[in-house]
PDB file of C-alpha atoms in Angstrom:
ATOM      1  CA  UNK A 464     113.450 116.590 191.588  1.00 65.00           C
ATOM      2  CA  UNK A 465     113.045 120.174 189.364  1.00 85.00           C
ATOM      3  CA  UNK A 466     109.520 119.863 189.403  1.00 88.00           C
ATOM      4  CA  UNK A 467     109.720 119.796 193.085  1.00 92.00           C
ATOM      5  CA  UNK A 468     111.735 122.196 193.103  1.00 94.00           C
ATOM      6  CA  UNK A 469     109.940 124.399 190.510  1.00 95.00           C
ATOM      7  CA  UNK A 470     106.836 124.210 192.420  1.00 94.00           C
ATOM      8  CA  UNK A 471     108.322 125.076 195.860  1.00 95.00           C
ATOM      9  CA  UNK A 472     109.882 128.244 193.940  1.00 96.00           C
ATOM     10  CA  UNK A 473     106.992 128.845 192.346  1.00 96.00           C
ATOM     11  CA  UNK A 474     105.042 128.618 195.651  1.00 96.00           C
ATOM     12  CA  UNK A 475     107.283 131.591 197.255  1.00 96.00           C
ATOM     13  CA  UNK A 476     106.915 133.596 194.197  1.00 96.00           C
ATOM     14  CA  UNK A 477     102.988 133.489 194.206  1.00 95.00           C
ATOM     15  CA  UNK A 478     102.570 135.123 197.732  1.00 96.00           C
ATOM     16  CA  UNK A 479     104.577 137.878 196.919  1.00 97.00           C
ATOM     17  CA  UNK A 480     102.950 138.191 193.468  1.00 95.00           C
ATOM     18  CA  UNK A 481      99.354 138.527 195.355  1.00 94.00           C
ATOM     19  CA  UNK A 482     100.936 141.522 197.393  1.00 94.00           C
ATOM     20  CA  UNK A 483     103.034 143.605 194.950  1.00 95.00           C
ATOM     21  CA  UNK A 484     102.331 142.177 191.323  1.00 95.00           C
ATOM     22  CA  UNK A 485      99.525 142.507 188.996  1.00 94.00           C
ATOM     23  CA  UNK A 486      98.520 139.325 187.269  1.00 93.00           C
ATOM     24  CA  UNK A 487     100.400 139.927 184.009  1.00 94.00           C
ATOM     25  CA  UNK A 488     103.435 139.987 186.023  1.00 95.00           C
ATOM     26  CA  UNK A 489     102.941 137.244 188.019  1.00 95.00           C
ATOM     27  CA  UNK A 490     102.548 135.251 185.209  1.00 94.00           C
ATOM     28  CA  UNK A 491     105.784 136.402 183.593  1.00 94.00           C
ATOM     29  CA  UNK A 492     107.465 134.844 186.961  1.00 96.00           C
ATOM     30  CA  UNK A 493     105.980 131.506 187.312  1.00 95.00           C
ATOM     31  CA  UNK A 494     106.769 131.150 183.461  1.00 94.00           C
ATOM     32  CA  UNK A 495     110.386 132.047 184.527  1.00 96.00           C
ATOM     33  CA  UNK A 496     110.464 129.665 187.127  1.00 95.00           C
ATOM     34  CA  UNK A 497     108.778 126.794 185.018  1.00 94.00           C
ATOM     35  CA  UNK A 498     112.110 127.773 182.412  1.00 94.00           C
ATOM     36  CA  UNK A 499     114.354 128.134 184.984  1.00 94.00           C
ATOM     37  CA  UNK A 500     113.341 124.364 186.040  1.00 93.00           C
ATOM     38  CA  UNK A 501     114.003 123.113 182.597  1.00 92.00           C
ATOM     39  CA  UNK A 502     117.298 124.394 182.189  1.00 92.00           C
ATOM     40  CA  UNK A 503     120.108 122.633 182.428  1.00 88.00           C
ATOM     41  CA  UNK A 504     122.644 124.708 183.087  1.00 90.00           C
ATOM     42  CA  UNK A 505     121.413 126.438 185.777  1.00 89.00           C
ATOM     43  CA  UNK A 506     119.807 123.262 188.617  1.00 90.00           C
ATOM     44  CA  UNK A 507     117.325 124.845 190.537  1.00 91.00           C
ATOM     45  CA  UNK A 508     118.408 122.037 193.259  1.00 91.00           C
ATOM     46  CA  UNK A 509     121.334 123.866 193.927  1.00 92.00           C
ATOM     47  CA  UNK A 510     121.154 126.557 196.266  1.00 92.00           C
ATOM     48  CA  UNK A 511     118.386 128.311 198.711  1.00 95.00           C
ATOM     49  CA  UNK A 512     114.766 128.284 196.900  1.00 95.00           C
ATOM     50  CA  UNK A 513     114.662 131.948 199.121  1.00 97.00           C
ATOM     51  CA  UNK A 514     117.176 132.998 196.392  1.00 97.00           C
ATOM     52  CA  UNK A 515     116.062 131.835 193.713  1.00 97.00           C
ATOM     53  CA  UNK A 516     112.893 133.214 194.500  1.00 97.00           C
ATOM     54  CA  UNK A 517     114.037 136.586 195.011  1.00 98.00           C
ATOM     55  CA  UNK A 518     116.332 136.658 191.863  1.00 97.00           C
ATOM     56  CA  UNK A 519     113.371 135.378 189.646  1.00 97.00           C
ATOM     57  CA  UNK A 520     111.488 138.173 191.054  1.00 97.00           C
ATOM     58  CA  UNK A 521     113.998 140.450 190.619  1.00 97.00           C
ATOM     59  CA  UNK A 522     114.816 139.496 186.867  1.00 96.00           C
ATOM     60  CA  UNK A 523     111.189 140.162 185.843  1.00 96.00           C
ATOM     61  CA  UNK A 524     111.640 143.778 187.877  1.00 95.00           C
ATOM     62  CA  UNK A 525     114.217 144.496 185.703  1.00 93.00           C
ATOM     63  CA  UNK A 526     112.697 143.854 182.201  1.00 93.00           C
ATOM     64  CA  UNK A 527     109.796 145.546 183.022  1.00 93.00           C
ATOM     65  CA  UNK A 528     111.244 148.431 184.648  1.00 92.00           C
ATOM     66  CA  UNK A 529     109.209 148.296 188.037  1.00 94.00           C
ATOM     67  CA  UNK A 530     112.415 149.668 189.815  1.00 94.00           C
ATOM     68  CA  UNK A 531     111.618 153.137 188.065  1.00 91.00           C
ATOM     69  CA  UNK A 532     109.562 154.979 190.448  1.00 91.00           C
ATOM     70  CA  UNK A 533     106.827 156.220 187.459  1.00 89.00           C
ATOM     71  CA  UNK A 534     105.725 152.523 187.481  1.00 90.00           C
ATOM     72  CA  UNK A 535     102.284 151.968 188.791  1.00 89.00           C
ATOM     73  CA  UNK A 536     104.312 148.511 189.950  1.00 91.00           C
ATOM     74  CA  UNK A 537     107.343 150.483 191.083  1.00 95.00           C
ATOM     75  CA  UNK A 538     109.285 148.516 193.914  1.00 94.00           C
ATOM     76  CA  UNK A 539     112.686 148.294 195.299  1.00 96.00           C
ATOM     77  CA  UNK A 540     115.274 146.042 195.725  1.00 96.00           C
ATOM     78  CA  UNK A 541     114.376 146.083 199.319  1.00 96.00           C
ATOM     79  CA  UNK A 542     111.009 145.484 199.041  1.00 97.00           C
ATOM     80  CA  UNK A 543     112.229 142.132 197.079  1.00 97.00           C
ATOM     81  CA  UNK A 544     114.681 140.940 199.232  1.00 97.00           C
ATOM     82  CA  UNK A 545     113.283 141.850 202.686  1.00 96.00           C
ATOM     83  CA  UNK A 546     109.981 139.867 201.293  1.00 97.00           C
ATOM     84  CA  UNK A 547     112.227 136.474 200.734  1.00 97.00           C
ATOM     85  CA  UNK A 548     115.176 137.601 203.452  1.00 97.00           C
ATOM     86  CA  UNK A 549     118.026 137.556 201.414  1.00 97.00           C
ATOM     87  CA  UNK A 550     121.056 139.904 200.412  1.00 97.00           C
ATOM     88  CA  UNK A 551     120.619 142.201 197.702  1.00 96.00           C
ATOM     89  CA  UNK A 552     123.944 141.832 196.453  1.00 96.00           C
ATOM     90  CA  UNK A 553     123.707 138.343 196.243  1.00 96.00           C
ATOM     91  CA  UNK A 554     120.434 138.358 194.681  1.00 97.00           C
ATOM     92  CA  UNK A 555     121.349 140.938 192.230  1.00 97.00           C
ATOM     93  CA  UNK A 556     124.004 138.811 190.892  1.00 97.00           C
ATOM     94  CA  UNK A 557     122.039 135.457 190.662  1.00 97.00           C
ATOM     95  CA  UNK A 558     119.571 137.605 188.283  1.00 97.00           C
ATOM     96  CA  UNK A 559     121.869 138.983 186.271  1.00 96.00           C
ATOM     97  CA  UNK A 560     123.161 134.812 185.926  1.00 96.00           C
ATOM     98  CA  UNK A 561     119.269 134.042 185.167  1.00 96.00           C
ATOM     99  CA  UNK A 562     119.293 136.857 182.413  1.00 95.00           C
ATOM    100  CA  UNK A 563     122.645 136.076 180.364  1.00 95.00           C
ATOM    101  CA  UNK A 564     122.261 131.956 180.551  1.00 95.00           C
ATOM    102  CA  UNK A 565     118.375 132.737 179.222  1.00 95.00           C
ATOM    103  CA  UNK A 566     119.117 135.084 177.244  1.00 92.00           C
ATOM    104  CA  UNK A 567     116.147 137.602 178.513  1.00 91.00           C
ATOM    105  CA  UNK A 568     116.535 140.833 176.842  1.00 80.00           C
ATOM    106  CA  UNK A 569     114.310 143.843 176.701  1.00 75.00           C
ATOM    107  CA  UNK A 570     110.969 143.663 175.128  1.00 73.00           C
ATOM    108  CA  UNK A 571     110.976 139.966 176.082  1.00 84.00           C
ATOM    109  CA  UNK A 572     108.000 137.996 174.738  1.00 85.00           C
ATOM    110  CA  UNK A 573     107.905 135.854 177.445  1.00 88.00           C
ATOM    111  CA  UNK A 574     108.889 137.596 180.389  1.00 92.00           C
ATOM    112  CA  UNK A 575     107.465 141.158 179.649  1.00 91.00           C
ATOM    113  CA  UNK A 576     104.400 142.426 179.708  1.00 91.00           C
ATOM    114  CA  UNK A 577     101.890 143.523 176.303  1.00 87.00           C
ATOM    115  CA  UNK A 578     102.530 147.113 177.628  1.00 85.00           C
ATOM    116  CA  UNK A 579     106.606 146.787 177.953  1.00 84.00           C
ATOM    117  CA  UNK A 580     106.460 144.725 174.418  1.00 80.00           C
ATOM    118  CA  UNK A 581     104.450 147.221 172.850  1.00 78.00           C
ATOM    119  CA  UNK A 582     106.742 150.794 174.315  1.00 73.00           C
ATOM    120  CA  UNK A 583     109.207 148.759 172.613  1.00 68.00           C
ATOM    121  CA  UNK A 584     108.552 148.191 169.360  1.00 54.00           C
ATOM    122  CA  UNK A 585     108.956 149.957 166.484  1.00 50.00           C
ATOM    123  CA  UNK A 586     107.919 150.670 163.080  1.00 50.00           C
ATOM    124  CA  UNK A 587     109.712 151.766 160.069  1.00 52.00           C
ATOM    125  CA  UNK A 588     107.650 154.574 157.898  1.00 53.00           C
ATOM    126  CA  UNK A 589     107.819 154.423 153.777  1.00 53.00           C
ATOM    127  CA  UNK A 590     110.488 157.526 154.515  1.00 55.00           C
ATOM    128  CA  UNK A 591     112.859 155.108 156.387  1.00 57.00           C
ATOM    129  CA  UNK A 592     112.364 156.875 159.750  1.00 54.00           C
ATOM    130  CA  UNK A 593     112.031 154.397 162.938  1.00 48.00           C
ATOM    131  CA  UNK A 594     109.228 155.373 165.229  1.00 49.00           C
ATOM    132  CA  UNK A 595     107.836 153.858 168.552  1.00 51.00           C
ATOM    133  CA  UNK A 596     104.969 151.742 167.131  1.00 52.00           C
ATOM    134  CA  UNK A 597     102.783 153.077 170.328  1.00 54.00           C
ATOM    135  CA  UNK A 598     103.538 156.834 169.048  1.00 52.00           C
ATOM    136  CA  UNK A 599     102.187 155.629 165.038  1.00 45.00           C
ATOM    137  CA  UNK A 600      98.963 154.170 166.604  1.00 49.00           C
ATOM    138  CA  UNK A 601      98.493 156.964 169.238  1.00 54.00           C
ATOM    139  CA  UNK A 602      98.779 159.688 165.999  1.00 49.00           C
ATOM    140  CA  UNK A 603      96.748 157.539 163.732  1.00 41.00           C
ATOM    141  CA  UNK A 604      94.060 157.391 166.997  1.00 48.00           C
ATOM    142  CA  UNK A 605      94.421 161.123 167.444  1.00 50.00           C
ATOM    143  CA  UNK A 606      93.785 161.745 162.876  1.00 40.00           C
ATOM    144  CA  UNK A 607      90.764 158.991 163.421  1.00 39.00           C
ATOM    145  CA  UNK A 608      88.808 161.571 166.290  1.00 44.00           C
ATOM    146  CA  UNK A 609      89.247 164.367 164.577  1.00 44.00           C
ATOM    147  CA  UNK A 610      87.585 162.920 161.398  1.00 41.00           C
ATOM    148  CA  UNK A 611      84.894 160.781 163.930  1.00 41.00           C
ATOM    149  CA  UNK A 612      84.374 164.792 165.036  1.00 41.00           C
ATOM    150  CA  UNK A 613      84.151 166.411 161.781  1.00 43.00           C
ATOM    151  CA  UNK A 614      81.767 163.672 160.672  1.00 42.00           C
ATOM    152  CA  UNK A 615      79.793 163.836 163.979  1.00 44.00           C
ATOM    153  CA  UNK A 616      75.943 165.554 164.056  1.00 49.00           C
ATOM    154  CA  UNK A 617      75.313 167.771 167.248  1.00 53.00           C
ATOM    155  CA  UNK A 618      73.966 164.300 169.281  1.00 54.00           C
ATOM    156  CA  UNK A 619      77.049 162.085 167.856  1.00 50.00           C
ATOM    157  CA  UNK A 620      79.165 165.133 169.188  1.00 52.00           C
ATOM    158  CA  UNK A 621      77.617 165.199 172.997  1.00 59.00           C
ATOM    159  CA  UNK A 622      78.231 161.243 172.794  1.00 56.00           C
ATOM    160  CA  UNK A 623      81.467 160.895 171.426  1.00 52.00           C
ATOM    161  CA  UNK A 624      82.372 164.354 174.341  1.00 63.00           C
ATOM    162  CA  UNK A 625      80.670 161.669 176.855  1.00 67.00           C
ATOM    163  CA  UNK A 626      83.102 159.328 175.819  1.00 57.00           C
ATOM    164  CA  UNK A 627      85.998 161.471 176.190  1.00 63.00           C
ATOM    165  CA  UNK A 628      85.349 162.430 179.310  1.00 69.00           C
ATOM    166  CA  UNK A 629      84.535 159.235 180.938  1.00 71.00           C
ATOM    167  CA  UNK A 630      88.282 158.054 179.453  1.00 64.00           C
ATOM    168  CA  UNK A 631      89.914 160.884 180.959  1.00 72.00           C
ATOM    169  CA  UNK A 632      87.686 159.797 184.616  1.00 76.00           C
ATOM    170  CA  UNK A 633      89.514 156.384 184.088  1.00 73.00           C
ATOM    171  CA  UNK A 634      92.814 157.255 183.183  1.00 72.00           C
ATOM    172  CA  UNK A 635      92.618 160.005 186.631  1.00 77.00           C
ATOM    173  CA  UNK A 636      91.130 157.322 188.273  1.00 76.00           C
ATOM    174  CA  UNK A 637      94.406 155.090 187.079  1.00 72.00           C
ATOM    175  CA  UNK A 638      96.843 157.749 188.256  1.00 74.00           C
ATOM    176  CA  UNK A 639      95.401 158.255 191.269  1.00 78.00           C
ATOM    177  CA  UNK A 640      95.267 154.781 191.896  1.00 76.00           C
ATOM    178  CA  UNK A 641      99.324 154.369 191.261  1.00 76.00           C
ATOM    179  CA  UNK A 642     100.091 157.311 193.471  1.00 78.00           C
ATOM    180  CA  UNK A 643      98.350 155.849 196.751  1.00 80.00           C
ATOM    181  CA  UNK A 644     100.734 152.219 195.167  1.00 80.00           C
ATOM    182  CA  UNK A 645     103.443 154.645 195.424  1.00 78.00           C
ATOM    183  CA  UNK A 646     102.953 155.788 198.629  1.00 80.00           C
ATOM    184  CA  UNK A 647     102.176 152.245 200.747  1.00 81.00           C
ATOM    185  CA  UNK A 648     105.421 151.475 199.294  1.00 82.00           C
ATOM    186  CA  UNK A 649     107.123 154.512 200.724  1.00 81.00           C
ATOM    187  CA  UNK A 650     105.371 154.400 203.998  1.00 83.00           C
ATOM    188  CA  UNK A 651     106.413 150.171 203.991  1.00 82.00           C
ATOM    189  CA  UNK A 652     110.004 151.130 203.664  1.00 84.00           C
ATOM    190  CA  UNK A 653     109.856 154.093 205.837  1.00 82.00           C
ATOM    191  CA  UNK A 654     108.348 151.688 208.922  1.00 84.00           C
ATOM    192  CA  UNK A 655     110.927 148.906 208.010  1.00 83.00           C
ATOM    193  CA  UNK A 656     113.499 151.660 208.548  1.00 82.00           C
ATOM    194  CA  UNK A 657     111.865 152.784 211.401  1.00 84.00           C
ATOM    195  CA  UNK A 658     111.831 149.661 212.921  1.00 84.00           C
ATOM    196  CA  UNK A 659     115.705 148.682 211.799  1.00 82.00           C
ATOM    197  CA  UNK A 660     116.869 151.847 213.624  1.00 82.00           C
ATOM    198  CA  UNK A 661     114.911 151.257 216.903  1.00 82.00           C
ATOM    199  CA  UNK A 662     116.695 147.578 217.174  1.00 81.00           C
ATOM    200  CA  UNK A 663     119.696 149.009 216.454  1.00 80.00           C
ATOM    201  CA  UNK A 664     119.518 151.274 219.433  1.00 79.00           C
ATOM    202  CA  UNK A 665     118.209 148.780 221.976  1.00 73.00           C
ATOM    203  CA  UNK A 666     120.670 146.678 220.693  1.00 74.00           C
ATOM    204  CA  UNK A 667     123.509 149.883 221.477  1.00 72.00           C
ATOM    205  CA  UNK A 668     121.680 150.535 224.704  1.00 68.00           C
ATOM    206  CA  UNK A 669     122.261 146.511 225.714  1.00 64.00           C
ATOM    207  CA  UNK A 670     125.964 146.769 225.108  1.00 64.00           C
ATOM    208  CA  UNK A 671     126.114 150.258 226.768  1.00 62.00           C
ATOM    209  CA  UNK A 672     124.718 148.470 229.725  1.00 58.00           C
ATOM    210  CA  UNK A 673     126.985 145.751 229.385  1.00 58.00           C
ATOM    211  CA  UNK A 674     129.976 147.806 230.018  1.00 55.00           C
ATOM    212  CA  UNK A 675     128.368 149.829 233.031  1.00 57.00           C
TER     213      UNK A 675
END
């Protein structure tokens, strides 16, 4: 009966995944669900799949931060629950169950992505100071071209300035790409909005009628 259940979870999960998820992320929910089905203090059997869903979804949100808007994934609680049509309260709550009964912290192995994991962790120096280990490697990159440049001929130069350049393309490319993410989301909401405040009048403009 879990499996059943897993995989009709799993199956409302993947949709959504395909519309507002990258692939590492979608693979951090499915593994959630597949958990979530072998647990046994929490029965998948129990409750709307809708829900559970939406709170799986929301979980893996969470611990990897999409709900801040610098995310290239950024979303909203509304984009969550209007996508499964349930209550945010309610499926705020059910996540925050799923987190303490799995014990899902930050920096998760399994639920988090390499880039969350790695912003995460941290590296003690021979003077006892804790750094972000993505700082140390960024620094030790940044020692390691200045050397590659010093060491460079004229050619090696051009090629290694080719290099450079092409990176920067890619990582404009990237931003660019994240901002137009940003702003289907916006323009999603904004029309959902739209269309929640045009019902709401003809609904106001039926009872107005009513009483004429």
């Amino acid at each position: 009966m879990n499996k059943e259940r897993t995989k009709e979870i799993i199956e409302l999960v993947q949709p959504f995944g395909t519309r507002y998820l990258n692939e590492e992320l979608i693979a951090c929910s499915i593994r959630l669900c597949i958990a979530l089905g072998k647990n046994r203090k929490l029965l998948i059997t129990r409750g709307k799949k809708e829900i559970w869903a939406a709170s799986i979804v929301y979980v893996i949100a969470r611990a990897n931060f999409l709900f801040d808007k610098e995310n290239e994934n950024f979303l909203t609680a509304d984009v969550i629950c209007d996508f499964f049509g349930t209550n945010k309260t309610t499926t705020a709550n059910k996540a925050t169950v799923i987190e303490k009964t799995l014990n899902i912290s930050l920096a998760d192995k399994k639920f988090c992505t390499n880039e969350i994991i790695e912003s995460l962790s941290f590296v003690v120096t021979k003077g006892g100071f804790l750094l972000p280990k993505k700082e140390v490697e960024t620094k030790i990159e940044s020692l390691v071209d200045e050397v590659v440049y010093e060491m460079a001929d004229e050619e090696e130069s051009r090629e290694i300035e080719q290099f450079m350049a092409e990176k920067k393309k890619q990582e404009e490319a990237a931003a660019q790409a994240k901002k137009e993410r940003r702003a289907e989301i916006n323009q999603e909401i904004a029309e959902k909005k739209r269309k929640k405040k045009e019902e709401e009048q003809v609904k106001k403009h039926g009872q107005q009628l009513k009483l004429w």
